[in-house]
Each structure stands twice: as structure tokens, then as C-alpha cells.
mmCIF file of C-alpha atoms in Angstrom:
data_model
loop_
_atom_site.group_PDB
_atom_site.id
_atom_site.type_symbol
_atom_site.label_atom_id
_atom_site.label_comp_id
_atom_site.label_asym_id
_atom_site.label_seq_id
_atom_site.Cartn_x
_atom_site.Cartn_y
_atom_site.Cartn_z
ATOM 1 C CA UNK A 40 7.664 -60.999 72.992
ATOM 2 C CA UNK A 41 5.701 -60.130 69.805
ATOM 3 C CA UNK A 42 3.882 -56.602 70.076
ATOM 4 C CA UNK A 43 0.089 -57.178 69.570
ATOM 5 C CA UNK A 44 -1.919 -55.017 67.542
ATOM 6 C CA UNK A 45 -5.846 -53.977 67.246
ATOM 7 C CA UNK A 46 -7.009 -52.932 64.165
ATOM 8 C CA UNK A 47 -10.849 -51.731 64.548
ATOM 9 C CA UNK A 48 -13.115 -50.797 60.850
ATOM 10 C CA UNK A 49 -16.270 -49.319 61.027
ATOM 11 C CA UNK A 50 -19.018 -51.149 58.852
ATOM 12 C CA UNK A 51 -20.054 -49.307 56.040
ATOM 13 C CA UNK A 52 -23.143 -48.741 54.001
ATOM 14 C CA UNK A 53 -22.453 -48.431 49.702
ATOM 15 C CA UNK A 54 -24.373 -46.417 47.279
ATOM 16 C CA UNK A 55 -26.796 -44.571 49.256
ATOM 17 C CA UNK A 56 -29.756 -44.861 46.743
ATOM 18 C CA UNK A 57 -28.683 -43.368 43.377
ATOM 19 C CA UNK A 58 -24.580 -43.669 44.035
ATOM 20 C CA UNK A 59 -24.148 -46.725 42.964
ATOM 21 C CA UNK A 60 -20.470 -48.065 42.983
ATOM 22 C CA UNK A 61 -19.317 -44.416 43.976
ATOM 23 C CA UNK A 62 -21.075 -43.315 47.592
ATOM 24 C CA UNK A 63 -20.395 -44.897 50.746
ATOM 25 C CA UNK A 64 -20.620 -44.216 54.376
ATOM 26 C CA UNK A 65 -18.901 -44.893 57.606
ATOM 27 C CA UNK A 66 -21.474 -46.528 60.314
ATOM 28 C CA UNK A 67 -20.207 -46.476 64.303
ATOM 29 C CA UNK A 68 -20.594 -50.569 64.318
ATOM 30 C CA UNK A 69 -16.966 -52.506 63.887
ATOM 31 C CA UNK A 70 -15.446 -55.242 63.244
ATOM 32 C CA UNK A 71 -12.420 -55.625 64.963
ATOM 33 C CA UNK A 72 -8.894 -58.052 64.106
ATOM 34 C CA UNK A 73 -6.164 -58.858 66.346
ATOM 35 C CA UNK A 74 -2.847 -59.744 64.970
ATOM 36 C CA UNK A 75 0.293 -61.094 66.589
ATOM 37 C CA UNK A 76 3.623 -62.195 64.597
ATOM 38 C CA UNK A 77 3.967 -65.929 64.273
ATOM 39 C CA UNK A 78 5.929 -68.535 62.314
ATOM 40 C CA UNK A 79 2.269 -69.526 60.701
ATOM 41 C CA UNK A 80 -1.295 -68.152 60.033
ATOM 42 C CA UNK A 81 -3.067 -69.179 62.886
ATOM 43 C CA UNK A 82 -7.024 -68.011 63.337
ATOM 44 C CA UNK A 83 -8.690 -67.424 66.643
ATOM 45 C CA UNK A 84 -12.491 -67.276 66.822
ATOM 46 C CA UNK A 85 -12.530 -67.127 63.129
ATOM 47 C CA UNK A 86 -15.498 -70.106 61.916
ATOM 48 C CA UNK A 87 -13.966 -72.899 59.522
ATOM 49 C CA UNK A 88 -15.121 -71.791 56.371
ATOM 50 C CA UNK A 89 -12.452 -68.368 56.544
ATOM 51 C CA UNK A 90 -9.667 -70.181 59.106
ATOM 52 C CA UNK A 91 -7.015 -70.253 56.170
ATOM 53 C CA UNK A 92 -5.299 -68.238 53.874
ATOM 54 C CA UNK A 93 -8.076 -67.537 51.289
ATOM 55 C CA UNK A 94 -9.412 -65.395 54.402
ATOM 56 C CA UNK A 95 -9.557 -61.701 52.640
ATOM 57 C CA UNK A 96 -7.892 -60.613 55.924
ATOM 58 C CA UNK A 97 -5.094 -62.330 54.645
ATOM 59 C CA UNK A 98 -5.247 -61.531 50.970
ATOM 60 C CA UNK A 99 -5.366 -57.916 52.090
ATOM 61 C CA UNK A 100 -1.924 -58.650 53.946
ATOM 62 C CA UNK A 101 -0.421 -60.614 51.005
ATOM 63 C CA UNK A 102 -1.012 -58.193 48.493
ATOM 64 C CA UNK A 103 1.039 -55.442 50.808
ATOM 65 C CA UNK A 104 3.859 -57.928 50.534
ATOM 66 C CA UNK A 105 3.542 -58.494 46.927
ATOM 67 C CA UNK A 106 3.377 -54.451 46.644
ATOM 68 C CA UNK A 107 6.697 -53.901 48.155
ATOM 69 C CA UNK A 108 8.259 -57.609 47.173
ATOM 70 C CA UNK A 109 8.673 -57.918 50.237
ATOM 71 C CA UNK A 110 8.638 -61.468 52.006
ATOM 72 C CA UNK A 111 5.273 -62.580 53.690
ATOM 73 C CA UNK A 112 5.445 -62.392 57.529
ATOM 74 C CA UNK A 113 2.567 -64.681 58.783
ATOM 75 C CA UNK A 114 0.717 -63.761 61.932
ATOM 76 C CA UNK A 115 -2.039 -65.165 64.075
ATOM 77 C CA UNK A 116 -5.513 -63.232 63.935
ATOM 78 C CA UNK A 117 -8.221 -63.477 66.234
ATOM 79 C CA UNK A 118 -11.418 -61.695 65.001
ATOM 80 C CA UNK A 119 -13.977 -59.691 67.358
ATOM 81 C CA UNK A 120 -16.782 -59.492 64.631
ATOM 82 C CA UNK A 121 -20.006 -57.329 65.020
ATOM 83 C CA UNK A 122 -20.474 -56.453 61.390
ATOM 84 C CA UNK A 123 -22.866 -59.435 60.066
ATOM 85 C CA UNK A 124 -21.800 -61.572 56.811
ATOM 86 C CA UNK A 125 -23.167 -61.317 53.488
ATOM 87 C CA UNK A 126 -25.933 -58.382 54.758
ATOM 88 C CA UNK A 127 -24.766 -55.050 52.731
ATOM 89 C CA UNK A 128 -22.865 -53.730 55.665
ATOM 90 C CA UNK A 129 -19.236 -54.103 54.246
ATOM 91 C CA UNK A 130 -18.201 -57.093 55.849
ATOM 92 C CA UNK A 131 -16.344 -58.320 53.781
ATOM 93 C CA UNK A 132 -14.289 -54.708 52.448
ATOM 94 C CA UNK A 133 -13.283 -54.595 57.039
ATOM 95 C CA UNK A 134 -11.657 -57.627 56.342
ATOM 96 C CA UNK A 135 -10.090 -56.134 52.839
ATOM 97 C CA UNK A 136 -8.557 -52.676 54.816
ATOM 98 C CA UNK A 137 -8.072 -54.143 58.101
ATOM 99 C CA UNK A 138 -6.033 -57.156 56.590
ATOM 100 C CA UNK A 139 -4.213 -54.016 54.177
ATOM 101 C CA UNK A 140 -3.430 -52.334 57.279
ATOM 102 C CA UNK A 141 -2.064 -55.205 59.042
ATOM 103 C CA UNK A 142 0.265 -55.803 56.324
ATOM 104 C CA UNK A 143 1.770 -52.865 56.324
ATOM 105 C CA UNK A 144 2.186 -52.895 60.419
ATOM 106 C CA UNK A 145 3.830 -56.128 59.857
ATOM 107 C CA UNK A 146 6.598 -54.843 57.681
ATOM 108 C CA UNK A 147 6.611 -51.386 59.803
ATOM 109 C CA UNK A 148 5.815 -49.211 56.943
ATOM 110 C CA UNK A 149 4.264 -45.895 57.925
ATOM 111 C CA UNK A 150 0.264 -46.359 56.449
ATOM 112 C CA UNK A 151 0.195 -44.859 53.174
ATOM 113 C CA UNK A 152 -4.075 -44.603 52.343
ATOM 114 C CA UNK A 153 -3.616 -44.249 48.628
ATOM 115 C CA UNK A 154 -1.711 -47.156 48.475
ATOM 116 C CA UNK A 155 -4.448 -48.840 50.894
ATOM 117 C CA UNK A 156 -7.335 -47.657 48.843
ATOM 118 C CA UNK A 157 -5.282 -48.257 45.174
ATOM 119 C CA UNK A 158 -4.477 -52.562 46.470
ATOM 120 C CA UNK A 159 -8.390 -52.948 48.560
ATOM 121 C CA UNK A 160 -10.006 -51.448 45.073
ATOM 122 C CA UNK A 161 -8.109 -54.639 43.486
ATOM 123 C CA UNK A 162 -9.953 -56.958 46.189
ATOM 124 C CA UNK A 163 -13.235 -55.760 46.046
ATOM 125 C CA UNK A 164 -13.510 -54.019 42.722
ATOM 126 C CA UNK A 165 -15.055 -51.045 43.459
ATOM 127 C CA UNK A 166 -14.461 -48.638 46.387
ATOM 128 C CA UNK A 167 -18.110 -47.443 47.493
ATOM 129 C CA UNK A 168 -17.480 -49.665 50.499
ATOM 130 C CA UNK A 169 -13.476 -49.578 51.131
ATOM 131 C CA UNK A 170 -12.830 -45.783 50.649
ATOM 132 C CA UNK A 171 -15.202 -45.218 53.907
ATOM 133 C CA UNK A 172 -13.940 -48.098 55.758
ATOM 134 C CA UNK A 173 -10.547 -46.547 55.731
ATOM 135 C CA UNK A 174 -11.147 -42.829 56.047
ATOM 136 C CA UNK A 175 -14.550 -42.658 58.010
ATOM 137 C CA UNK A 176 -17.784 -40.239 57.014
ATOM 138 C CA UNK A 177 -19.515 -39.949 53.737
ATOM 139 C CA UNK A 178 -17.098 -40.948 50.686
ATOM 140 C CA UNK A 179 -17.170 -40.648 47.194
ATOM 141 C CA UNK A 180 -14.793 -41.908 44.799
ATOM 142 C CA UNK A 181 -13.898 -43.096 41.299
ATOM 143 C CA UNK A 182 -11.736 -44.658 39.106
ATOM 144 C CA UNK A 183 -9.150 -43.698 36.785
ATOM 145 C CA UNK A 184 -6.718 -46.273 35.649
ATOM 146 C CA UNK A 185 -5.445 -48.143 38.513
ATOM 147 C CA UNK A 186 -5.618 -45.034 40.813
ATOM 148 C CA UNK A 187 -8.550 -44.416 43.265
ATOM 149 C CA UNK A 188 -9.938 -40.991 44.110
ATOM 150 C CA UNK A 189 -11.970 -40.266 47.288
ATOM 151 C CA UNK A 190 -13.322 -37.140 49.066
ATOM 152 C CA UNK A 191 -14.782 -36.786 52.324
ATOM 153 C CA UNK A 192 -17.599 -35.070 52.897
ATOM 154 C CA UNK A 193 -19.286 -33.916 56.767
ATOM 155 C CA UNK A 194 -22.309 -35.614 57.537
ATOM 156 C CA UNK A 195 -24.748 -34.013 60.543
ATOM 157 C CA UNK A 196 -24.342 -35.878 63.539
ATOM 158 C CA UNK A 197 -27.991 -35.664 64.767
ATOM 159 C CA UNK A 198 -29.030 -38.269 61.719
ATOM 160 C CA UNK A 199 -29.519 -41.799 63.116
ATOM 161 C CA UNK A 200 -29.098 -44.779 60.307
ATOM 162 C CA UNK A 201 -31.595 -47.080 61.654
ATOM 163 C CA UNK A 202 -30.164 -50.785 59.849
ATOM 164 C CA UNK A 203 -33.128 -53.067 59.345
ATOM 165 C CA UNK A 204 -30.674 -56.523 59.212
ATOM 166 C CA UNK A 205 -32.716 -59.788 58.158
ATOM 167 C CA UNK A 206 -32.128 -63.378 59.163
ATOM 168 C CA UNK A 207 -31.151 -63.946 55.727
ATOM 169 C CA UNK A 208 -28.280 -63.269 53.215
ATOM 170 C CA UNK A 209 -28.116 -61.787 50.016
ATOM 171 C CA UNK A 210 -25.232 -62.458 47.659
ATOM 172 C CA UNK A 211 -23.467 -59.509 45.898
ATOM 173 C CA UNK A 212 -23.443 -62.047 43.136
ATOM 174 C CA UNK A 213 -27.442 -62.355 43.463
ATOM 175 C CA UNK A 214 -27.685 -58.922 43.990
ATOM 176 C CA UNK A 215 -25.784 -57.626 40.665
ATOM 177 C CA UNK A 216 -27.444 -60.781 38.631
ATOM 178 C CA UNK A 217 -30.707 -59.087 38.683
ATOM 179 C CA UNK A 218 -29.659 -55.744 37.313
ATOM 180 C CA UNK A 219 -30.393 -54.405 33.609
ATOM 181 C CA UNK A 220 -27.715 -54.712 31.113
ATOM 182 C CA UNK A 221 -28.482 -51.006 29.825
ATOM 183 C CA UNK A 222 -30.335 -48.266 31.047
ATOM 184 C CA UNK A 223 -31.722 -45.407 29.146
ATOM 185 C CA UNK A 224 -30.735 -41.768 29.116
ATOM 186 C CA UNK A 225 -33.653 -40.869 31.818
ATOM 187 C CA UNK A 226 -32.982 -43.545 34.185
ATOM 188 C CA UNK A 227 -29.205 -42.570 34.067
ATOM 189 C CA UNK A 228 -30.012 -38.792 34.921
ATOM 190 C CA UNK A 229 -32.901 -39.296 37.152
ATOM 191 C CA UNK A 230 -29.922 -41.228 39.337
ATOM 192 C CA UNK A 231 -27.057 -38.863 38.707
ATOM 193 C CA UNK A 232 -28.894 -35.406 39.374
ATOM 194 C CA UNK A 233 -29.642 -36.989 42.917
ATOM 195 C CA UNK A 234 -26.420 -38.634 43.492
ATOM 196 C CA UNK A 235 -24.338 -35.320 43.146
ATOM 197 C CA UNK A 236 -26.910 -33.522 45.923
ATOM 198 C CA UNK A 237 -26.884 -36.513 48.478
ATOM 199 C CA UNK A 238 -23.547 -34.923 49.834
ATOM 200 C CA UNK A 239 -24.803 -31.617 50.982
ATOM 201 C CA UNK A 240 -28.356 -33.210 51.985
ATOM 202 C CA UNK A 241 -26.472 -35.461 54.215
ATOM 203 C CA UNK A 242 -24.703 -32.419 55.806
ATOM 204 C CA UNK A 243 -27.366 -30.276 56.280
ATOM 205 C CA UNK A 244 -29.465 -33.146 57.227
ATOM 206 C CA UNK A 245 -32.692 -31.902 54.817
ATOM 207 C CA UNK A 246 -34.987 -34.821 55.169
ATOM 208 C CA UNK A 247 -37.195 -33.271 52.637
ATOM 209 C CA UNK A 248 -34.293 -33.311 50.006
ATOM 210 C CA UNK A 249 -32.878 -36.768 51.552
ATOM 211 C CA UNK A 250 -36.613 -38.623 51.401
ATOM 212 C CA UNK A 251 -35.964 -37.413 47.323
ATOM 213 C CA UNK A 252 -32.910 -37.911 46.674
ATOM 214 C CA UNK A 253 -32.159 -40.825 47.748
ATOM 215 C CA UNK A 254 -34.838 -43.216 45.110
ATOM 216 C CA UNK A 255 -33.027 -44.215 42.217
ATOM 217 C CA UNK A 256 -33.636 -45.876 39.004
ATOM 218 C CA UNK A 257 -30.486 -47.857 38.463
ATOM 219 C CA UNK A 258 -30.393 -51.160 40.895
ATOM 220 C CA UNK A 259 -33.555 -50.348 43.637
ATOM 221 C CA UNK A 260 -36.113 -51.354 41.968
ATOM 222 C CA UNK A 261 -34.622 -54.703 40.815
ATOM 223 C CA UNK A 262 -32.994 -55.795 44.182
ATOM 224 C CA UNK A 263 -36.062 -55.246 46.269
ATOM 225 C CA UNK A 264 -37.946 -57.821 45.650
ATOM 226 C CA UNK A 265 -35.200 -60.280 46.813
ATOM 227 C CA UNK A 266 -35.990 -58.819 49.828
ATOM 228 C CA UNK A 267 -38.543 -60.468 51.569
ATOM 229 C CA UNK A 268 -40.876 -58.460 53.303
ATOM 230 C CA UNK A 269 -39.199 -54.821 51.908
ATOM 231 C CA UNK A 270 -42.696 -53.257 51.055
ATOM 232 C CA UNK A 271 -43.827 -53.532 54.964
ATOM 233 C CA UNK A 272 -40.890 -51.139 55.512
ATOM 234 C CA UNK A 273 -41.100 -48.968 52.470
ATOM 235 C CA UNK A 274 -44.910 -48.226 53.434
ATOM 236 C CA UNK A 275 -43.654 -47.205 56.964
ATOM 237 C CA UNK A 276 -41.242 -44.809 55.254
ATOM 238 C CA UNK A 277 -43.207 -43.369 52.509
ATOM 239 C CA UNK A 278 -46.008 -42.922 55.347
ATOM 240 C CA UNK A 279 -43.662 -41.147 57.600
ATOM 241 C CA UNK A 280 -41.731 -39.230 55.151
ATOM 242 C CA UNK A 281 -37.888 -41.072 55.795
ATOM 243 C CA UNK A 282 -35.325 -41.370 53.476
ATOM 244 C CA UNK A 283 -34.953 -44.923 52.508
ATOM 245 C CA UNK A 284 -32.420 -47.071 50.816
ATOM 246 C CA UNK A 285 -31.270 -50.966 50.579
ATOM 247 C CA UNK A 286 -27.912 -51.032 52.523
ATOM 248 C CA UNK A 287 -25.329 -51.818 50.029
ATOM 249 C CA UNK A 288 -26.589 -54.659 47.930
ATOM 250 C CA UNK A 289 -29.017 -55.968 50.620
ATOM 251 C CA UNK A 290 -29.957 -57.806 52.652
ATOM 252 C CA UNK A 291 -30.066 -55.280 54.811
ATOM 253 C CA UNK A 292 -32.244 -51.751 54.363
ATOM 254 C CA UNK A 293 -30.979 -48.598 55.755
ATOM 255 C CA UNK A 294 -33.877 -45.877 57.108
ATOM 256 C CA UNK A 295 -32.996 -42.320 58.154
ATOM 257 C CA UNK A 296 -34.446 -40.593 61.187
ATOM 258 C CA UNK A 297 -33.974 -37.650 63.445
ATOM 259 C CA UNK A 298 -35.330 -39.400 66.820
ATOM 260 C CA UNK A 299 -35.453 -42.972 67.710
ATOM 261 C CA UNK A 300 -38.116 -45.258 65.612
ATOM 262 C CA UNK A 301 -37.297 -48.387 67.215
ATOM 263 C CA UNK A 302 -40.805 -48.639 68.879
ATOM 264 C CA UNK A 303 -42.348 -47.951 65.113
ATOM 265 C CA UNK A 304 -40.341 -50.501 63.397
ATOM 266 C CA UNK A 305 -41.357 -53.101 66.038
ATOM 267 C CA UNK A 306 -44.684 -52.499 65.609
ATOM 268 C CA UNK A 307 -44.403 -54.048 62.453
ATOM 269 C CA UNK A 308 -45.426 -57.404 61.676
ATOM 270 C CA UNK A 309 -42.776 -59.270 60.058
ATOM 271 C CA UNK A 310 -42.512 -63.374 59.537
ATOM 272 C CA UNK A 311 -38.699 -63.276 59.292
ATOM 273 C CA UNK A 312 -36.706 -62.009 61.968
ATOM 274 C CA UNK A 313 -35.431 -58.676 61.933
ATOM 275 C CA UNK A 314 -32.840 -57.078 63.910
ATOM 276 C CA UNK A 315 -33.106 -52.855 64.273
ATOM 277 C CA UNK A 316 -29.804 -51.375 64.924
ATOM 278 C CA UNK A 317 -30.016 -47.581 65.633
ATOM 279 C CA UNK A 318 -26.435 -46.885 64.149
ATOM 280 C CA UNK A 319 -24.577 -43.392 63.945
ATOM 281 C CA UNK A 320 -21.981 -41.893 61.714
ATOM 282 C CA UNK A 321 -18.310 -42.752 62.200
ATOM 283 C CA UNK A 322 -16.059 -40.273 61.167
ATOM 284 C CA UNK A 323 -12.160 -41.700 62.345
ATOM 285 C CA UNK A 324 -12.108 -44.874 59.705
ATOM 286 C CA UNK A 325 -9.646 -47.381 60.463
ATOM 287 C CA UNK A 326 -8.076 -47.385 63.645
ATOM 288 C CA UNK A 327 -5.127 -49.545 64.860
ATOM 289 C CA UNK A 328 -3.077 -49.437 68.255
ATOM 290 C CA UNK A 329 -0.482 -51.924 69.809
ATOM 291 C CA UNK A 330 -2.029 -53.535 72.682
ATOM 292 C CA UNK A 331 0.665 -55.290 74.553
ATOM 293 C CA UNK A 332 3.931 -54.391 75.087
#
């Protein structure tokens, strides 16, 4: 019999305000991929549109076997997914690492998470979103030639990411449409001076710093208004002092808070339908185990 393996990635939440493209963070909600040997790719609870091999679980997998030139071993995956689609919660960079991953327990290679990180920045194009899915906690990275550098930072354990998740998707494509082609010198250091504090503020959980830091001038202020109903939320935070950012490239908006706002946020009224996850920091990454056998 085939041994069975679990592969579990937290979601993730990119740029953090003004680190856009470079900051990400690990969030304690997963998606989670189970993968058995098999003579053919065969999908379990996976929904029509992704059961076949265009599935970036299985891109992630091929491009370990074109890495090594080694030949494809198919498998059958069934998906447990909690992470929601197209809603700036890195969906789509689980499937990326956790299909990676896979690949590499399919040809029994020890897990090496450069090589990880250097074939999922290929996939996605940027690593705001992978680097944290793979490694857990607050991550920044860059780019230098095909290599991908990230560094993990501590982030205090008492902050709770409340996600405010829409009924409605945003595409990355929308979302990066609607940017500026140029920014000026201002706009660019406004963004940079707070992106190279949000680290530390995130450790020492200064909300005063955080509710600051976190605005930015490079893509908030043009992706907002394709989210419907953003201002209710923003007026909330800027009345209550949070730090407040869109969650990746939306739909999704990500408010900080030291106790539970749950009852606030419901007393909003809101037209679309809104789900309020009170979401912590993960800090482990990707996780895998064999669970049969």
C-alpha cells in the first residue's frame, strides 16, 4: 500500500499596508491537501474548474520534477480547503507550496526551502505571499536574480487579525489594473519609511505605531474603492484607533485588535455579506506528515 501524506499551509496575508510585494504574514487558518501515489492525477473534493492538471497544486509538483529531471510521479489529491478563493488570503500561493512540497515527498527528497521558495516565486511571481506560507510568522523578502531572500521576524501573540471576508471576489488582475504606472519620490518614501518599522511594531505590538504605519501611498488608495462597502469599516477603525489594511489585494480587509471586536463589527450595517474571522498568527509554516501506514 501507498503511504498517504497531509500537507497543511497556513493562509497568508501580503503587503501589510506599505510592503507591497515584500511583507507577508502567516494566519492560523489552512488549507489542507492529501496526496496518495497513483498511476494518474486523480482529484477528490476538488470543484471542476481545478480537477486537472492546470491545478497549481500540480504545477507546484511538476516543476519539482522538471527541477531535478526527474520523471513525473502522478498522485491522487483530495483537498480540505478553509482558505476562501480569489479573497487576498493566499489561496492560491497554499496550493503553489503545498503542491512544491508534495513533489518533493513524491520523489523522497529531503525539503530543501530555498529551492521551495526559488520554484513557488516562478508560480506566483512575487513571494509576499509564498515565503510565509512556507516558513510561518511575519516574512520579508526580495529578489535578486532568480534567488529569493526571506527573514523571519517574531510577531506578539496577543494581536488578533480580525479578516473582514466579503461575498465577493477580487481579481489580482483587477486589483494590480488599477494601480499608477509611476509614483513620485514622496509617495515612494512615505511607503518605505513605514514598511521598514512594521517589523518591530508587529513584535512589540505598538498599536499607536501599527494604526501609522501601516497607511500607504502605493496601491491603498486605488484598490479600495473596488471594495464595496470599505469606508463603513475604515470609519470603525479610524474611530477606534486600529491598524487597518486590505488583505493582500482584496477582497478581503484585515483589522488589528488586542480583544475581540466581533460584537463591533456586527454592529455594522452592511448590504453584502460579510464573514468576521478572528484569526491568529501562525508561526510553524508548512507542515506535512504521513498519515497511513
Amino acid at each position: 500500500m501507498n503511504k498517504k501524506y497531509k500537507i497543511k499551509v497556513p493562509a497568508t496575508s501580503a503587503n501589510l499596508g506599505p510592503g507591497f510585494d515584500c511583507l507577508g504574514i502567516a494566519l492560523n487558518l489552512y488549507n489542507e491537501f492529501i496526496i496518495e501515489k497513483n498511476d494518474e492525477y486523480i482529484f477528490i473534493n476538488v470543484v471542476n474548474e481545478f480537477a486537472n492538471e492546470e491545478n497549481l497544486f500540480i504545477q507546484g509538483a511538476k516543476k519539482v520534477y522538471e527541477y531535478y529531471n526527474s520523471e513525473e510521479i502522478k498522485f491522487s489529491l483530495e483537498i480540505i480547503e478553509n482558505v476562501p478563493i480569489c479573497r487576498g488570503l493566499g489561496s492560491s500561493a497554499t496550493c503553489i507550496i503545498g503542491g512544491i512540497v508534495g513533489g518533493f515527498i513524491m520523489l523522497g527528497k529531503e525539503i530543501d526551502k530555498t529551492v521551495v521558495l526559488k520554484l513557488a516565486n516562478v508560480l506566483e511571481g512575487h513571494p509576499d505571499n509564498v515565503a510565509p506560507a512556507l516558513l510561518g510568522g511575519l516574512v520579508a523578502s526580495f529578489i535578486s536574480g532568480e534567488n529569493v531572500y526571506s527573514y523571519k521576524y517574531q510577531v506578539n501573540e496577543k494581536i488578533i487579525f480580525n479578516a473582514l471576508i466579503p461575498d465577493f471576489q477580487i481579481r489580482t488582475s483587477l486589483a494590480r489594473s488599477v494601480l499608477p504606472k509611476s509614483l513620485d519620490y514622496k509617495s515612494v518614501v512615505y511607503s518605505m519609511s513605514r514598511a521598514i518599522n512594521i517589523p518591530k511594531l508587529l513584535e512589540t505590538g505598538d498599536f499607536i505605531g501599527l494604526y501609522a504605519a501601516l497607511n500607504d501611498k502605493i496601491h491603498q488608495p486605488y484598490r479600495l474603492p473596488l471594495i464595496h462597502e470599505s469606508d463603513k469599516f475604515i470609519e470603525f477603525a479610524n474611530k477606534e484607533k486600529l491598524p487597518f489594511v486590505i488583505s493582500g489585494s482584496g477582497s478581503t480587509l484585515l483589522m488589528l485588535s488586542k480583544k475581540s471586536i466581533k460584537e463591533s463589527l456586527d454592529s455594522i450595517k452592511v448590504s453584502n455579506k460579510w464573514q468576521y474571522l478572528e484569526l491568529k498568527i501562525d508561526t510553524l509554516g508548512t507542515q506535512w506528515e504521513v498519515i497511513n501506514g
